[in-house]
Coordinates of C-alpha atoms and ligand atoms in Angstrom, one line a residue:
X1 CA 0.0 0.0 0.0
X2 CA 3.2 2.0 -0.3
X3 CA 1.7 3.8 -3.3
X4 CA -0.9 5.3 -2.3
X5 CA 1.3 7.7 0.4
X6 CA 2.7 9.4 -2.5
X7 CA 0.4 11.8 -5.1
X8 CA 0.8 10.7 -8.4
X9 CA 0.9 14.2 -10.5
X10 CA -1.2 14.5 -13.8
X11 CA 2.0 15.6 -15.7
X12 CA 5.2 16.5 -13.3
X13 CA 8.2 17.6 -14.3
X14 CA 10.9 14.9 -15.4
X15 CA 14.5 15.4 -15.4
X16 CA 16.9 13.5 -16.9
X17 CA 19.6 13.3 -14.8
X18 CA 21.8 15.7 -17.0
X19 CA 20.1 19.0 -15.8
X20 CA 22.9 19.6 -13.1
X21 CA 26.2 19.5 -15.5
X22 CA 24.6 21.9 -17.9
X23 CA 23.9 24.1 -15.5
X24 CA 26.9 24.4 -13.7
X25 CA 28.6 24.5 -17.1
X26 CA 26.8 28.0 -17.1
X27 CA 27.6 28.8 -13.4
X28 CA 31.4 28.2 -14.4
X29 CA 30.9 30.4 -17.2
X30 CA 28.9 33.0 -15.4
X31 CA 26.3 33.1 -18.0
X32 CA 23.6 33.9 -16.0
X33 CA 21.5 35.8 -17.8
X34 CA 18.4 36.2 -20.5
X35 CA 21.1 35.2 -23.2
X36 CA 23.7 33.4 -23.5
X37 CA 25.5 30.0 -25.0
X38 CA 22.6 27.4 -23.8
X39 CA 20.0 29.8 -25.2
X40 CA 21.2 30.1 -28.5
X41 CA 22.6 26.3 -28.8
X42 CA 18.6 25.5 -27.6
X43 CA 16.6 27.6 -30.2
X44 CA 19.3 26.2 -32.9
X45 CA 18.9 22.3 -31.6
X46 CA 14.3 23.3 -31.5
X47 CA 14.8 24.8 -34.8
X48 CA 16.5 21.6 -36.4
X49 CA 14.1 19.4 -34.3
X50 CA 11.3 20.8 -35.9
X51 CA 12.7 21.3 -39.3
X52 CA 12.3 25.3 -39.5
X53 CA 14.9 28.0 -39.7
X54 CA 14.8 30.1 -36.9
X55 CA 13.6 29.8 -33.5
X56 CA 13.6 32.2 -30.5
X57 CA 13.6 31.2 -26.6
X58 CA 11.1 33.0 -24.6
X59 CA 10.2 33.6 -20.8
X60 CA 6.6 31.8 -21.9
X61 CA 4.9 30.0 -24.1
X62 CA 2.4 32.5 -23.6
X63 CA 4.7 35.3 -24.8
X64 CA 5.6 33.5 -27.8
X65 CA 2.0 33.7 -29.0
X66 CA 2.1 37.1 -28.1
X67 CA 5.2 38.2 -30.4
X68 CA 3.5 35.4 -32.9
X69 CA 0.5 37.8 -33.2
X70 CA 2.5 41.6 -33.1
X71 CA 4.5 39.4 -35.6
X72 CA 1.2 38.8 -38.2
X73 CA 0.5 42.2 -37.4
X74 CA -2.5 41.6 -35.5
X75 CA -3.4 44.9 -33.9
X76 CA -6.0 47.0 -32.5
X77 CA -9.5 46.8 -33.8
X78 CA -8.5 43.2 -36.4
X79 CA -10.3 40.0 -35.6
X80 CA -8.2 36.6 -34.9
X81 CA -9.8 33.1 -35.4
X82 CA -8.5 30.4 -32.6
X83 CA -9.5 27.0 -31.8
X84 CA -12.2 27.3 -28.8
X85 CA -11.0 23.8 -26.9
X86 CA -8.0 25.2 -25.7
X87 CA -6.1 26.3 -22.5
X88 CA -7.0 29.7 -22.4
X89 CA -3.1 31.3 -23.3
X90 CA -4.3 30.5 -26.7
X91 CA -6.5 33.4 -26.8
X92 CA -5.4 35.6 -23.9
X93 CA -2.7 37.5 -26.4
X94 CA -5.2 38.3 -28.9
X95 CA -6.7 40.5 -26.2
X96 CA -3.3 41.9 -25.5
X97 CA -2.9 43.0 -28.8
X98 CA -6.3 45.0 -28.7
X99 CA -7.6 42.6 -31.0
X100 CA -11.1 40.5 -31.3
X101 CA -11.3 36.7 -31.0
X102 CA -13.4 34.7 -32.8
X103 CA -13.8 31.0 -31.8
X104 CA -14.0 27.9 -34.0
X105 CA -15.2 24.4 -32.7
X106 CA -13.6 21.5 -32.7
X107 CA -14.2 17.9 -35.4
X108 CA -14.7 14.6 -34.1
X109 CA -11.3 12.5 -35.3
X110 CA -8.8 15.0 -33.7
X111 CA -11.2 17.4 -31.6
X112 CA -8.9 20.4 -33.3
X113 CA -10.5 23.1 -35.4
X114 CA -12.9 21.7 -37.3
X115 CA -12.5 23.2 -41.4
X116 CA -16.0 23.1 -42.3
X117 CA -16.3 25.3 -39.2
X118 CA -13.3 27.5 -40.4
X119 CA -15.1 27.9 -43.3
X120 CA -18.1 28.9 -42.4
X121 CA -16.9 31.6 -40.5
X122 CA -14.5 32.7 -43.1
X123 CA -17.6 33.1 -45.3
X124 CA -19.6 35.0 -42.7
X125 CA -16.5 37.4 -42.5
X126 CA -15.9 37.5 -45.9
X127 CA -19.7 38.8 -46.4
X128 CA -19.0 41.3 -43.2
X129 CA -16.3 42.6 -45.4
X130 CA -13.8 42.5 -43.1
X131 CA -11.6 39.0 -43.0
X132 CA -9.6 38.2 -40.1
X133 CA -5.6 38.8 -39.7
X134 CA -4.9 35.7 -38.4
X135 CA -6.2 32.5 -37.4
X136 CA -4.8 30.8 -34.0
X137 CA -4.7 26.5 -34.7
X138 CA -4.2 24.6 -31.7
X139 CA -2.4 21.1 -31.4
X140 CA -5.0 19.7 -28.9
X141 CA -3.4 17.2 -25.8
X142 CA -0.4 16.6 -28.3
X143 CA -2.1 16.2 -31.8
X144 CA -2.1 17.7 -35.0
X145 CA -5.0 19.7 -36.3
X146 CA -5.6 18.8 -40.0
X147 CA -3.4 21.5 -41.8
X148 CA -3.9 20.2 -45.6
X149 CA -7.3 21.5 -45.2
X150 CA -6.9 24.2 -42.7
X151 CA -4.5 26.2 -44.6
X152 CA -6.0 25.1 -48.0
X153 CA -8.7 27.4 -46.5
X154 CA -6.3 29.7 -44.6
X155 CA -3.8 30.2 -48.2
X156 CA -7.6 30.8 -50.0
X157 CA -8.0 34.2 -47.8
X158 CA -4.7 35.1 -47.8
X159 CA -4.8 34.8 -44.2
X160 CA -1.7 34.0 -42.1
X161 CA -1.5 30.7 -39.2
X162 CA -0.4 31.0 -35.9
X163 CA 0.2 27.3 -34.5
X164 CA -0.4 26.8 -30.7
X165 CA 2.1 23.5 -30.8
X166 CA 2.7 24.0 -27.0
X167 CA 0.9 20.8 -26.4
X168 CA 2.6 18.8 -29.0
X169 CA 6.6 19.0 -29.3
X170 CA 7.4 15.7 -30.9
X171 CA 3.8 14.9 -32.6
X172 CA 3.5 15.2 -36.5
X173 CA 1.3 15.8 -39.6
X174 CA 2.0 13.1 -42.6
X175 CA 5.6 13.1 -40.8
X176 CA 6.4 16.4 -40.5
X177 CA 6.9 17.7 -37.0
X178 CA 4.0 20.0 -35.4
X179 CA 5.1 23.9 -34.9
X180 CA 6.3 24.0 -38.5
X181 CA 3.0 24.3 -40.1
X182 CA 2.1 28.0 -39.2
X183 CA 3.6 31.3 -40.7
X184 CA 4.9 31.0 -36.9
X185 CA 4.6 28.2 -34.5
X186 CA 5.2 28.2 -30.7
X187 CA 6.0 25.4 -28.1
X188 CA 5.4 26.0 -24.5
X189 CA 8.3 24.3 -21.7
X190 CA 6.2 25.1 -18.7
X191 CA 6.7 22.9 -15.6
X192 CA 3.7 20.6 -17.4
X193 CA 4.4 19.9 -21.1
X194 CA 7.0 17.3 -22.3
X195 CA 9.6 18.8 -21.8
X196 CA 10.1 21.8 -19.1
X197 CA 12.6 25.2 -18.1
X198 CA 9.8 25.4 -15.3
X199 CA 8.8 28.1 -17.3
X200 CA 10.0 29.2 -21.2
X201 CA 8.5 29.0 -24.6
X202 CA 9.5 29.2 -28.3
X203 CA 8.9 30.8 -31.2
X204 CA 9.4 29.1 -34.9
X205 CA 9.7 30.5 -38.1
X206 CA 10.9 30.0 -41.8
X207 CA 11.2 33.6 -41.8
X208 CA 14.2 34.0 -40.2
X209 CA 13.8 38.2 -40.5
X210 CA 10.4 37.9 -38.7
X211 CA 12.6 35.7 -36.0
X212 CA 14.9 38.7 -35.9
X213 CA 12.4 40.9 -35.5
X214 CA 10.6 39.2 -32.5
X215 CA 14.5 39.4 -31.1
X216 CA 14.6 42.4 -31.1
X217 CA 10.6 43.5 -29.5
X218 CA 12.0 40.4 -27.0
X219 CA 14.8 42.2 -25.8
X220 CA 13.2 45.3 -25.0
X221 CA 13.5 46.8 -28.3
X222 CA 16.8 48.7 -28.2
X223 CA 17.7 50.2 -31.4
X224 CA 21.3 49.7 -32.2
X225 CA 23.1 52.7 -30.5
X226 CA 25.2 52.8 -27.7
X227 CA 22.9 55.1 -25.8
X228 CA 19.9 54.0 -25.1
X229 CA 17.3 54.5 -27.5
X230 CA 13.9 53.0 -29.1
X231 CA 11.8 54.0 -31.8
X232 CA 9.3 50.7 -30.9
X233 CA 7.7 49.6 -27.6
X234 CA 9.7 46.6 -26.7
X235 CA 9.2 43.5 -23.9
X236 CA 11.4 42.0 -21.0
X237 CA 10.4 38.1 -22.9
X238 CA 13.7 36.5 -23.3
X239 CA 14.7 33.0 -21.7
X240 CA 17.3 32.8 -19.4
X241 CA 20.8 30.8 -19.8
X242 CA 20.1 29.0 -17.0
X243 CA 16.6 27.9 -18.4
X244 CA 17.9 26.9 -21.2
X245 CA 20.4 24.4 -20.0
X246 CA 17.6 22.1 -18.2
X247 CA 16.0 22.3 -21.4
X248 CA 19.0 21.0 -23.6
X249 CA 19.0 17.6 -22.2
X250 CA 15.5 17.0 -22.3
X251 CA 15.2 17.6 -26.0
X252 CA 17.5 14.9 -26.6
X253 CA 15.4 12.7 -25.1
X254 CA 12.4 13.9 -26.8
X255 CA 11.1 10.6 -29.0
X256 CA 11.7 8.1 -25.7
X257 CA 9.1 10.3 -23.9
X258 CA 6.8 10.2 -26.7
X259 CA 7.1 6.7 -26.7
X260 CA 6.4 6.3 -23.2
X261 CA 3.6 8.7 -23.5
X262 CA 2.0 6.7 -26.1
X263 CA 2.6 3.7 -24.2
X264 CA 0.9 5.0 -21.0
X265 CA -2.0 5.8 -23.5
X266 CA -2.3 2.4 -24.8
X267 CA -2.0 0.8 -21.6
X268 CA -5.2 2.7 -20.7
X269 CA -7.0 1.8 -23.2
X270 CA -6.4 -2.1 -23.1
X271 CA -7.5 -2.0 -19.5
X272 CA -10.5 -0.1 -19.5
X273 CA -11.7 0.9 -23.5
X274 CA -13.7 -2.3 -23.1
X275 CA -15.8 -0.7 -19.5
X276 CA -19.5 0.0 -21.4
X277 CA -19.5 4.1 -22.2
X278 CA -15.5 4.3 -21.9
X279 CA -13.7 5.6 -24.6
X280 CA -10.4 7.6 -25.4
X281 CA -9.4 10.6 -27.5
X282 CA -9.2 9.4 -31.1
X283 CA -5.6 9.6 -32.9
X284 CA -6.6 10.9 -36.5
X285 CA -5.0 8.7 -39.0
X286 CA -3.4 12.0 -40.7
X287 CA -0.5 12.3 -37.7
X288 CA 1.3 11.0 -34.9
X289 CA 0.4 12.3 -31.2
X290 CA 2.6 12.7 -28.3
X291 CA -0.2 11.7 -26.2
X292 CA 1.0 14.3 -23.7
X293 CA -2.2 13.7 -21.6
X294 CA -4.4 10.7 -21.9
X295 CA -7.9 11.6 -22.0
X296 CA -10.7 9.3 -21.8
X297 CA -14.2 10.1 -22.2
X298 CA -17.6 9.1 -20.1
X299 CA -20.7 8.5 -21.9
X300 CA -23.2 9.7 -18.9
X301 CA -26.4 7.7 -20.0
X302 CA -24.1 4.5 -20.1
X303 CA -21.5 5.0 -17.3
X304 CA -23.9 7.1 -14.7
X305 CA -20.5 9.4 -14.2
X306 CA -19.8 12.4 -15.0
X307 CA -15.5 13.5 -14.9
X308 CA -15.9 15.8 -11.8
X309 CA -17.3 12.2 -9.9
X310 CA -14.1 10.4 -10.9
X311 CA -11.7 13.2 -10.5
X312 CA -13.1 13.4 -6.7
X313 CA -12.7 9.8 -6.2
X314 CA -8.9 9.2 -7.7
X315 CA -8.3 12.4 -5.7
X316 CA -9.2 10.6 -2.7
X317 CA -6.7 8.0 -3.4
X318 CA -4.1 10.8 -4.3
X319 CA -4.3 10.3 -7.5
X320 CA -4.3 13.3 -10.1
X321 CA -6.6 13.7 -12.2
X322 CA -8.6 17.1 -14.5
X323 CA -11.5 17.7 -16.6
X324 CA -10.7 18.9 -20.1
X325 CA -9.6 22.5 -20.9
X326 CA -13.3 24.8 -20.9
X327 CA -14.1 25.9 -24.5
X328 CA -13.2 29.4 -24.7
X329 CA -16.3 30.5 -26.2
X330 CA -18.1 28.9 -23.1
X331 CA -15.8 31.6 -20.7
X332 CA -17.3 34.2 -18.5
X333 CA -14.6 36.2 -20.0
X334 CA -15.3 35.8 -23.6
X335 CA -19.0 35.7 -23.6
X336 CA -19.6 38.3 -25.5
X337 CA -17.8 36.7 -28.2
X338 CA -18.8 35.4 -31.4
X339 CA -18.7 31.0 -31.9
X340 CA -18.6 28.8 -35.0
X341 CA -19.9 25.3 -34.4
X342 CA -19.0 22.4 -36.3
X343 CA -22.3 20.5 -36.0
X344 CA -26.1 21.1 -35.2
X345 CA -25.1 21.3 -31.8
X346 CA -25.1 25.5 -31.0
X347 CA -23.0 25.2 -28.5
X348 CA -20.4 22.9 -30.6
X349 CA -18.3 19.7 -30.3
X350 CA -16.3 21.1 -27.7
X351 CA -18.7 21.6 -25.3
X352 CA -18.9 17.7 -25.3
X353 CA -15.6 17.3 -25.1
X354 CA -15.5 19.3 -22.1
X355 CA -18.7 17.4 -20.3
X356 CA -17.7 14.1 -21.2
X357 CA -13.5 13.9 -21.1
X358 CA -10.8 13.8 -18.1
X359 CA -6.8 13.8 -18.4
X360 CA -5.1 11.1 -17.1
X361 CA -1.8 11.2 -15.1
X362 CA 0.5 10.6 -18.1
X363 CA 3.9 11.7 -17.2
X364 CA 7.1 10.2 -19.1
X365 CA 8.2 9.5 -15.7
X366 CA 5.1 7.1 -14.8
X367 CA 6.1 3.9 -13.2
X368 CA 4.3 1.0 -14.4
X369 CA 3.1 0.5 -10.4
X370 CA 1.9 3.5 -10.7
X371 CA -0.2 3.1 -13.2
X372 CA -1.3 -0.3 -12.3
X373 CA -2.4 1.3 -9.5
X374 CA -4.4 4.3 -11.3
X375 CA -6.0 1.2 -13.3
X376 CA -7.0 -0.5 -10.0
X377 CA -8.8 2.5 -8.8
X378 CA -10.7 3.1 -12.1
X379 CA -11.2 -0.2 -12.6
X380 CA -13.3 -0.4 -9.3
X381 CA -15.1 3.2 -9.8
X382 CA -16.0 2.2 -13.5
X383 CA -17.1 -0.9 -12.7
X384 CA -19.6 -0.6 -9.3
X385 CA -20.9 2.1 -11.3
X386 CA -21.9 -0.3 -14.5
X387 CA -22.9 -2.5 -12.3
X388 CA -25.3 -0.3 -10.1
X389 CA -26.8 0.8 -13.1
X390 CA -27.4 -2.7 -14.6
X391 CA -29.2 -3.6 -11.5
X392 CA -31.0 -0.5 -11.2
X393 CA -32.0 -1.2 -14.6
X394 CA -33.2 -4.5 -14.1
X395 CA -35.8 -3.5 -11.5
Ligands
PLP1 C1 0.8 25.6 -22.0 C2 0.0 26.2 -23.1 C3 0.2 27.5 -23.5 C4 1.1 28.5 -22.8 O1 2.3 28.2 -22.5 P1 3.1 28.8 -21.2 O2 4.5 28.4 -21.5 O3 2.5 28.1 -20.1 O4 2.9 30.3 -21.2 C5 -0.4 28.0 -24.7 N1 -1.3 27.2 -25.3 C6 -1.5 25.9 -24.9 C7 -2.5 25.1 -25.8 C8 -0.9 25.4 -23.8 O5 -1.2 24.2 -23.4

């Protein structure tokens, strides 16, 4: 019963050993700053990872987006298009930029922005006369959105992506790495993703002037003069040296822990896809997930559950456990704003999602007790529950 002292986490941080000797390879050379040897050897080693040209290390994933935006030119008064099932630093830097979000459901086979959805509300704008400046694709829990089709759409209007890959370092599209597929891309190495600085994010490009440029708004926009001088508003956004040295290491280890993320998925889904009402996020046959969270889904009439009732039970048995990210358009905050659903269903695909799907503790660093143990749990608060119902039923 030595497990259950311990919490298990949903997705913790996992180091690799290595950490230590980068870091003190920066103590010794007193780089201990928001530049420096780690921080440029990391964006090159992202950049090749991900098969663009430039990349650029940031505090945040969150400020990555932001730069991403200033970089499309997304400014006060344009509209932005995002994906609506998403965490909600997706959307936050539209606001920053004085801009207008306008959020896009999710399809079935990869529960990322749906194209007929995209399309409608391209139309719609397109008869508003006023189309948007950029549209914001998330990489949902580690998987691709369908980009043949969403840019097909996207290149139609002359519209520039954004792509929210902070979910989804190592997944691809038809084997080509997510973050590549936008005009930008970003990738997030908060203390939860697949790999972590405890905090830092990325920005990726083809363009390496547009990389330059997010430099130089990164670095608080100092012209180059030896006195100090701006013509632009700049931002304090750059990673740190140290940051980047616990991030080295970890990239190199980047396709075991998708491995063992997919692994930790399939193990779920032998043990309990079979449960009556259970099923899993579906892997669409056009890419390769990281499976950075497992989420499994709860068909109320069949199960008699709803997430929150499993949550509060595997919490009870330390165990980790959340719902799935709330649809942006279903946000106090973003009431007001306008929602393209994907179906009959005026409130969308996503708002399923949300009602029906919980992430499962799927950390690289799992042990296989560990998740025996999870299993155990579910097993027994799936299973009472069928059965309780069955009976019920039968009376
Ligand atoms: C984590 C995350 C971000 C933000 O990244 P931070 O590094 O935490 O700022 C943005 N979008 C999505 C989809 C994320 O999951």
């Amino acid at each position: 019963m030595e497990q259950a002292q311990k919490r298990i986490y949903l997705s913790p941080p996992h180091m690799t050993g290595r950490e230590m000797d980068y870091i003190k390879d920066a103590f010794d050379s007193n780089w201990i700053a928001p530049l420096g040897p780690h921080v440029d050897a990391f964006e090159k080693e992202v950049a090749a990872y991900a098969g663009v040209k430039g990349a650029l290390a940031l505090s945040s994933g969150t400020a990555a987006m932001h730069l991403g935006l200033k970089l499309l030119g997304v400014g006060s008064g344009d509209t932005v298009f995002c994906s609506s099932l998403t965490f909600s630093a997706s959307a936050n830097p539209i606001i920053y930029q004085g801009a207008t979000p306008v959020f896009i459901d999710s399809e079935p086979q990869s529960w990322n922005m749906c194209p007929v959805a995209l399309k409608m509300a391209f139309e719609a704008a397109e008869n508003n006369g006023k189309l948007p400046k950029a549209v914001i694709v998330v990489d949902l829990y580690g998987q691709s959105a369908d980009y043949d089709r969403i840019l097909e759409i996207c290149d139609h209007y002359g519209v520039p992506v954004l792509e929210d890959a902070a979910e989804a370092l190592g997944a691809t599209y038809k084997d080509r790495k997510c973050g590549s597929f936008g005009k930008v891309g970003v990738f997030s190495f908060n203390g939860n993703k697949i790999i972590t600085t405890s905090g830092g994010g990325m920005l990726l490009s083809d363009d390496e002037d547009m990389i330059a440029k997010a430099r130089f708004w990164a670095t608080q926009a100092r012209d180059p003069a030896p006195h100090y001088q701006h013509s632009e508003i700049g931002y304090n956004y750059r990673m740190s040296n140290l940051l980047a040295a616990v991030g080295r290491p970890q990239l190199e280890e980047i396709e075991t822990r998708v491995e063992k993320r997919r692994s930790i998925f399939d193990r779920y889904q032998e043990a309990l896809g079979s449960i009556p009402g259970v099923d899993f996020m579906p892997e669409a046959s056009f890419g390769r997930a990281n499976r950075w969270l497992t989420v499994m889904t709860l068909d109320p009439e069949i199960t008699g559950l709803k997430p929150m009732d499993v949550i509060d039970e595997l919490s009870q048995s330390n165990i980790e456990a959340r719902p799935v990210w709330k649809p942006m358009h279903l946000q106090p905050v973003f009431q007001y704003t306008p929602f393209f659903s994907a179906g009959k269903k005026e409130l969308g695909n996503g708002k399923e999602f949300f009602e029906t799907g919980l992430c499962l503790p799927s950390g690289s660093s799992l042990s296989e007790n560990d998740q025996e143990w999870i299993l155990l749990f579910l097993q027994k608060c799936l299973q009472e529950k069928s059965d309780y119902i069955k009976v019920c039923r039968n009376y």
